[in-house]
Amino acid sequence: ILALFVGGGGSGGVGAQNSSGFVNATGGGGGATVLGFIDVTPGQTLPTITVGAGGAAVTRTTTGNTNGNAGGTSSIGGIITCT
């Protein structure tokens, strides 16, 4: 089986208010991508497939910057894993 897995992308961060009164935000990063072959035999049961969720949203704090959150891991058992 040829399998393509993509990890959940990270959420964007948000910056503190700048001198013009605007809040700056950044886009989140994409999840890792893995392409792999899985050797199987007829009638074989494969492990559980997990789909990684995107990173949780963040909100602006009154001072400073807030980093985005990492996305979740996509996997098929321990055969293929990516974050």
mmCIF file of N, CA and C in Angstrom:
data_model
loop_
_atom_site.group_PDB
_atom_site.id
_atom_site.type_symbol
_atom_site.label_atom_id
_atom_site.label_comp_id
_atom_site.label_asym_id
_atom_site.label_seq_id
_atom_site.Cartn_x
_atom_site.Cartn_y
_atom_site.Cartn_z
ATOM 1 N N ILE A 1 0.858 -1.157 0.000
ATOM 2 C CA ILE A 1 0.000 0.000 0.000
ATOM 3 C C ILE A 1 0.909 1.226 0.000
ATOM 4 N N LEU A 2 0.596 2.194 -0.844
ATOM 5 C CA LEU A 2 1.293 3.471 -0.828
ATOM 6 C C LEU A 2 0.460 4.412 0.026
ATOM 7 N N ALA A 3 1.053 4.930 1.108
ATOM 8 C CA ALA A 3 0.308 5.763 2.050
ATOM 9 C C ALA A 3 0.903 7.163 2.108
ATOM 10 N N LEU A 4 0.041 8.175 2.107
ATOM 11 C CA LEU A 4 0.450 9.570 2.250
ATOM 12 C C LEU A 4 -0.144 10.100 3.542
ATOM 13 N N PHE A 5 0.707 10.594 4.439
ATOM 14 C CA PHE A 5 0.255 11.143 5.711
ATOM 15 C C PHE A 5 0.705 12.585 5.816
ATOM 16 N N VAL A 6 -0.167 13.430 6.387
ATOM 17 C CA VAL A 6 0.153 14.836 6.634
ATOM 18 C C VAL A 6 -0.196 15.143 8.080
ATOM 19 N N GLY A 7 0.773 15.664 8.829
ATOM 20 C CA GLY A 7 0.524 16.041 10.214
ATOM 21 C C GLY A 7 -0.336 17.292 10.285
ATOM 22 N N GLY A 8 -1.004 17.476 11.411
ATOM 23 C CA GLY A 8 -1.826 18.668 11.600
ATOM 24 C C GLY A 8 -0.957 19.915 11.636
ATOM 25 N N GLY A 9 -1.355 20.967 10.930
ATOM 26 C CA GLY A 9 -0.593 22.214 10.897
ATOM 27 C C GLY A 9 -0.715 22.989 12.198
ATOM 28 N N GLY A 10 0.272 23.816 12.457
ATOM 29 C CA GLY A 10 0.261 24.645 13.659
ATOM 30 C C GLY A 10 -0.635 25.864 13.488
ATOM 31 N N SER A 11 -1.111 26.388 14.597
ATOM 32 C CA SER A 11 -1.924 27.605 14.536
ATOM 33 C C SER A 11 -1.003 28.813 14.420
ATOM 34 N N GLY A 12 -1.534 29.914 13.959
ATOM 35 C CA GLY A 12 -0.763 31.139 13.850
ATOM 36 C C GLY A 12 -0.580 31.790 15.212
ATOM 37 N N GLY A 13 0.436 32.627 15.318
ATOM 38 C CA GLY A 13 0.666 33.378 16.544
ATOM 39 C C GLY A 13 0.047 34.758 16.426
ATOM 40 N N VAL A 14 0.106 35.497 17.500
ATOM 41 C CA VAL A 14 -0.428 36.860 17.491
ATOM 42 C C VAL A 14 0.513 37.754 18.299
ATOM 43 N N GLY A 15 0.716 38.961 17.792
ATOM 44 C CA GLY A 15 1.622 39.895 18.449
ATOM 45 C C GLY A 15 0.877 40.940 19.247
ATOM 46 N N ALA A 16 1.625 41.618 20.074
ATOM 47 C CA ALA A 16 1.045 42.700 20.876
ATOM 48 C C ALA A 16 0.695 43.876 19.969
ATOM 49 N N GLN A 17 -0.127 44.749 20.463
ATOM 50 C CA GLN A 17 -0.551 45.925 19.707
ATOM 51 C C GLN A 17 0.667 46.795 19.397
ATOM 52 N N ASN A 18 0.786 47.237 18.113
ATOM 53 C CA ASN A 18 1.920 48.071 17.747
ATOM 54 C C ASN A 18 1.595 49.553 17.963
ATOM 55 N N SER A 19 2.535 50.425 17.632
ATOM 56 C CA SER A 19 2.373 51.857 17.900
ATOM 57 C C SER A 19 1.219 52.487 17.115
ATOM 58 N N SER A 20 0.789 51.846 16.043
ATOM 59 C CA SER A 20 -0.331 52.362 15.252
ATOM 60 C C SER A 20 -1.674 51.837 15.753
ATOM 61 N N GLY A 21 -1.655 51.009 16.781
ATOM 62 C CA GLY A 21 -2.893 50.477 17.328
ATOM 63 C C GLY A 21 -3.349 49.183 16.693
ATOM 64 N N PHE A 22 -2.520 48.585 15.834
ATOM 65 C CA PHE A 22 -2.890 47.347 15.173
ATOM 66 C C PHE A 22 -2.244 46.150 15.861
ATOM 67 N N VAL A 23 -2.918 45.016 15.791
ATOM 68 C CA VAL A 23 -2.372 43.763 16.309
ATOM 69 C C VAL A 23 -1.889 42.952 15.115
ATOM 70 N N ASN A 24 -0.656 42.469 15.171
ATOM 71 C CA ASN A 24 -0.088 41.690 14.074
ATOM 72 C C ASN A 24 -0.283 40.207 14.332
ATOM 73 N N ALA A 25 -0.690 39.496 13.309
ATOM 74 C CA ALA A 25 -0.875 38.052 13.432
ATOM 75 C C ALA A 25 -0.020 37.344 12.382
ATOM 76 N N THR A 26 0.317 36.101 12.645
ATOM 77 C CA THR A 26 1.102 35.311 11.696
ATOM 78 C C THR A 26 0.306 34.082 11.279
ATOM 79 N N GLY A 27 0.645 33.554 10.129
ATOM 80 C CA GLY A 27 0.005 32.325 9.668
ATOM 81 C C GLY A 27 0.645 31.112 10.316
ATOM 82 N N GLY A 28 -0.092 30.052 10.437
ATOM 83 C CA GLY A 28 0.435 28.820 11.019
ATOM 84 C C GLY A 28 1.242 28.030 10.013
ATOM 85 N N GLY A 29 2.098 27.168 10.504
ATOM 86 C CA GLY A 29 2.920 26.328 9.639
ATOM 87 C C GLY A 29 2.187 25.058 9.234
ATOM 88 N N GLY A 30 2.565 24.518 8.104
ATOM 89 C CA GLY A 30 1.976 23.272 7.631
ATOM 90 C C GLY A 30 2.538 22.077 8.386
ATOM 91 N N GLY A 31 1.789 21.000 8.434
ATOM 92 C CA GLY A 31 2.262 19.774 9.069
ATOM 93 C C GLY A 31 3.241 19.036 8.174
ATOM 94 N N ALA A 32 4.017 18.156 8.762
ATOM 95 C CA ALA A 32 4.966 17.344 7.996
ATOM 96 C C ALA A 32 4.221 16.424 7.039
ATOM 97 N N THR A 33 4.880 16.054 5.963
ATOM 98 C CA THR A 33 4.299 15.140 4.980
ATOM 99 C C THR A 33 5.196 13.919 4.851
ATOM 100 N N VAL A 34 4.588 12.731 4.908
ATOM 101 C CA VAL A 34 5.337 11.479 4.784
ATOM 102 C C VAL A 34 4.647 10.602 3.746
ATOM 103 N N LEU A 35 5.435 10.082 2.818
ATOM 104 C CA LEU A 35 4.949 9.152 1.817
ATOM 105 C C LEU A 35 5.710 7.849 2.026
ATOM 106 N N GLY A 36 4.991 6.753 2.208
ATOM 107 C CA GLY A 36 5.674 5.494 2.477
ATOM 108 C C GLY A 36 4.908 4.284 1.978
ATOM 109 N N PHE A 37 5.617 3.202 1.811
ATOM 110 C CA PHE A 37 5.022 1.931 1.416
ATOM 111 C C PHE A 37 4.805 1.066 2.650
ATOM 112 N N ILE A 38 3.667 0.403 2.707
ATOM 113 C CA ILE A 38 3.359 -0.520 3.796
ATOM 114 C C ILE A 38 3.160 -1.890 3.167
ATOM 115 N N ASP A 39 4.008 -2.843 3.551
ATOM 116 C CA ASP A 39 3.866 -4.211 3.055
ATOM 117 C C ASP A 39 2.709 -4.890 3.775
ATOM 118 N N VAL A 40 1.802 -5.470 3.014
ATOM 119 C CA VAL A 40 0.648 -6.152 3.597
ATOM 120 C C VAL A 40 0.480 -7.521 2.943
ATOM 121 N N THR A 41 -0.274 -8.360 3.645
ATOM 122 C CA THR A 41 -0.634 -9.666 3.101
ATOM 123 C C THR A 41 -2.153 -9.750 3.072
ATOM 124 N N PRO A 42 -2.729 -10.574 2.197
ATOM 125 C CA PRO A 42 -4.184 -10.689 2.143
ATOM 126 C C PRO A 42 -4.781 -11.057 3.500
ATOM 127 N N GLY A 43 -5.827 -10.357 3.892
ATOM 128 C CA GLY A 43 -6.515 -10.623 5.144
ATOM 129 C C GLY A 43 -5.901 -9.951 6.364
ATOM 130 N N GLN A 44 -4.788 -9.265 6.179
ATOM 131 C CA GLN A 44 -4.114 -8.599 7.304
ATOM 132 C C GLN A 44 -4.945 -7.412 7.787
ATOM 133 N N THR A 45 -4.964 -7.213 9.102
ATOM 134 C CA THR A 45 -5.615 -6.051 9.703
ATOM 135 C C THR A 45 -4.552 -5.012 10.007
ATOM 136 N N LEU A 46 -4.791 -3.786 9.577
ATOM 137 C CA LEU A 46 -3.828 -2.711 9.820
ATOM 138 C C LEU A 46 -4.131 -2.004 11.137
ATOM 139 N N PRO A 47 -3.127 -1.367 11.717
ATOM 140 C CA PRO A 47 -3.330 -0.632 12.974
ATOM 141 C C PRO A 47 -4.268 0.564 12.769
ATOM 142 N N THR A 48 -4.658 1.163 13.864
ATOM 143 C CA THR A 48 -5.534 2.330 13.844
ATOM 144 C C THR A 48 -4.874 3.488 13.120
ATOM 145 N N ILE A 49 -5.662 4.187 12.301
ATOM 146 C CA ILE A 49 -5.193 5.390 11.619
ATOM 147 C C ILE A 49 -5.635 6.599 12.441
ATOM 148 N N THR A 50 -4.687 7.479 12.739
ATOM 149 C CA THR A 50 -4.972 8.689 13.517
ATOM 150 C C THR A 50 -4.721 9.903 12.637
ATOM 151 N N VAL A 51 -5.684 10.812 12.603
ATOM 152 C CA VAL A 51 -5.547 12.053 11.833
ATOM 153 C C VAL A 51 -5.259 13.182 12.808
ATOM 154 N N GLY A 52 -4.108 13.823 12.649
ATOM 155 C CA GLY A 52 -3.707 14.908 13.554
ATOM 156 C C GLY A 52 -4.554 16.153 13.362
ATOM 157 N N ALA A 53 -5.011 16.721 14.461
ATOM 158 C CA ALA A 53 -5.797 17.964 14.416
ATOM 159 C C ALA A 53 -4.869 19.158 14.256
ATOM 160 N N GLY A 54 -5.385 20.231 13.717
ATOM 161 C CA GLY A 54 -4.620 21.475 13.627
ATOM 162 C C GLY A 54 -4.388 22.059 15.009
ATOM 163 N N GLY A 55 -3.410 22.916 15.129
ATOM 164 C CA GLY A 55 -3.084 23.547 16.405
ATOM 165 C C GLY A 55 -4.225 24.419 16.909
ATOM 166 N N ALA A 56 -4.385 24.449 18.220
ATOM 167 C CA ALA A 56 -5.451 25.243 18.838
ATOM 168 C C ALA A 56 -5.200 26.733 18.626
ATOM 169 N N ALA A 57 -6.262 27.473 18.426
ATOM 170 C CA ALA A 57 -6.162 28.918 18.220
ATOM 171 C C ALA A 57 -5.610 29.614 19.452
ATOM 172 N N VAL A 58 -4.983 30.750 19.240
ATOM 173 C CA VAL A 58 -4.480 31.559 20.341
ATOM 174 C C VAL A 58 -5.168 32.923 20.329
ATOM 175 N N THR A 59 -5.157 33.584 21.455
ATOM 176 C CA THR A 59 -5.711 34.930 21.550
ATOM 177 C C THR A 59 -4.625 35.884 22.026
ATOM 178 N N ARG A 60 -4.792 37.119 21.749
ATOM 179 C CA ARG A 60 -3.790 38.124 22.106
ATOM 180 C C ARG A 60 -3.813 38.389 23.593
ATOM 181 N N THR A 61 -2.620 38.535 24.150
ATOM 182 C CA THR A 61 -2.501 38.954 25.544
ATOM 183 C C THR A 61 -2.398 40.477 25.571
ATOM 184 N N THR A 62 -2.510 41.071 26.727
ATOM 185 C CA THR A 62 -2.448 42.530 26.806
ATOM 186 C C THR A 62 -1.041 43.055 26.548
ATOM 187 N N THR A 63 -0.010 42.255 26.808
ATOM 188 C CA THR A 63 1.363 42.654 26.518
ATOM 189 C C THR A 63 2.103 41.476 25.914
ATOM 190 N N GLY A 64 3.087 41.768 25.114
ATOM 191 C CA GLY A 64 3.922 40.716 24.551
ATOM 192 C C GLY A 64 3.260 39.971 23.410
ATOM 193 N N ASN A 65 3.930 38.909 22.979
ATOM 194 C CA ASN A 65 3.472 38.091 21.867
ATOM 195 C C ASN A 65 3.025 36.724 22.364
ATOM 196 N N THR A 66 2.171 36.078 21.593
ATOM 197 C CA THR A 66 1.718 34.729 21.918
ATOM 198 C C THR A 66 2.032 33.822 20.738
ATOM 199 N N ASN A 67 2.835 32.794 20.965
ATOM 200 C CA ASN A 67 3.168 31.845 19.907
ATOM 201 C C ASN A 67 1.973 30.968 19.575
ATOM 202 N N GLY A 68 1.934 30.480 18.343
ATOM 203 C CA GLY A 68 0.909 29.525 17.948
ATOM 204 C C GLY A 68 1.168 28.174 18.589
ATOM 205 N N ASN A 69 0.205 27.272 18.452
ATOM 206 C CA ASN A 69 0.310 25.929 19.035
ATOM 207 C C ASN A 69 0.575 24.892 17.956
ATOM 208 N N ALA A 70 1.344 23.883 18.323
ATOM 209 C CA ALA A 70 1.665 22.804 17.391
ATOM 210 C C ALA A 70 0.428 21.991 17.040
ATOM 211 N N GLY A 71 0.426 21.454 15.829
ATOM 212 C CA GLY A 71 -0.647 20.548 15.417
ATOM 213 C C GLY A 71 -0.395 19.143 15.917
ATOM 214 N N GLY A 72 -1.367 18.279 15.741
ATOM 215 C CA GLY A 72 -1.274 16.915 16.221
ATOM 216 C C GLY A 72 -0.554 15.979 15.259
ATOM 217 N N THR A 73 -0.294 14.787 15.726
ATOM 218 C CA THR A 73 0.422 13.767 14.958
ATOM 219 C C THR A 73 -0.554 12.893 14.181
ATOM 220 N N SER A 74 -0.252 12.667 12.898
ATOM 221 C CA SER A 74 -0.995 11.710 12.079
ATOM 222 C C SER A 74 -0.164 10.427 12.015
ATOM 223 N N SER A 75 -0.849 9.276 12.083
ATOM 224 C CA SER A 75 -0.091 8.026 12.097
ATOM 225 C C SER A 75 -0.956 6.840 11.714
ATOM 226 N N ILE A 76 -0.287 5.738 11.430
ATOM 227 C CA ILE A 76 -0.946 4.434 11.305
ATOM 228 C C ILE A 76 -0.141 3.517 12.221
ATOM 229 N N GLY A 77 -0.674 3.373 13.436
ATOM 230 C CA GLY A 77 0.052 2.622 14.460
ATOM 231 C C GLY A 77 1.448 3.188 14.617
ATOM 232 N N GLY A 78 2.441 2.335 14.719
ATOM 233 C CA GLY A 78 3.823 2.789 14.765
ATOM 234 C C GLY A 78 4.531 2.647 13.435
ATOM 235 N N ILE A 79 3.765 2.344 12.377
ATOM 236 C CA ILE A 79 4.363 2.115 11.062
ATOM 237 C C ILE A 79 4.800 3.420 10.414
ATOM 238 N N ILE A 80 3.899 4.404 10.359
ATOM 239 C CA ILE A 80 4.187 5.717 9.801
ATOM 240 C C ILE A 80 3.664 6.765 10.772
ATOM 241 N N THR A 81 4.495 7.727 11.092
ATOM 242 C CA THR A 81 4.115 8.799 12.010
ATOM 243 C C THR A 81 4.670 10.114 11.485
ATOM 244 N N CYS A 82 3.858 11.167 11.539
ATOM 245 C CA CYS A 82 4.367 12.498 11.182
ATOM 246 C C CYS A 82 3.608 13.552 11.961
ATOM 247 N N THR A 83 4.319 14.635 12.287
ATOM 248 C CA THR A 83 3.741 15.732 13.056
ATOM 249 C C THR A 83 3.931 17.029 12.313
#
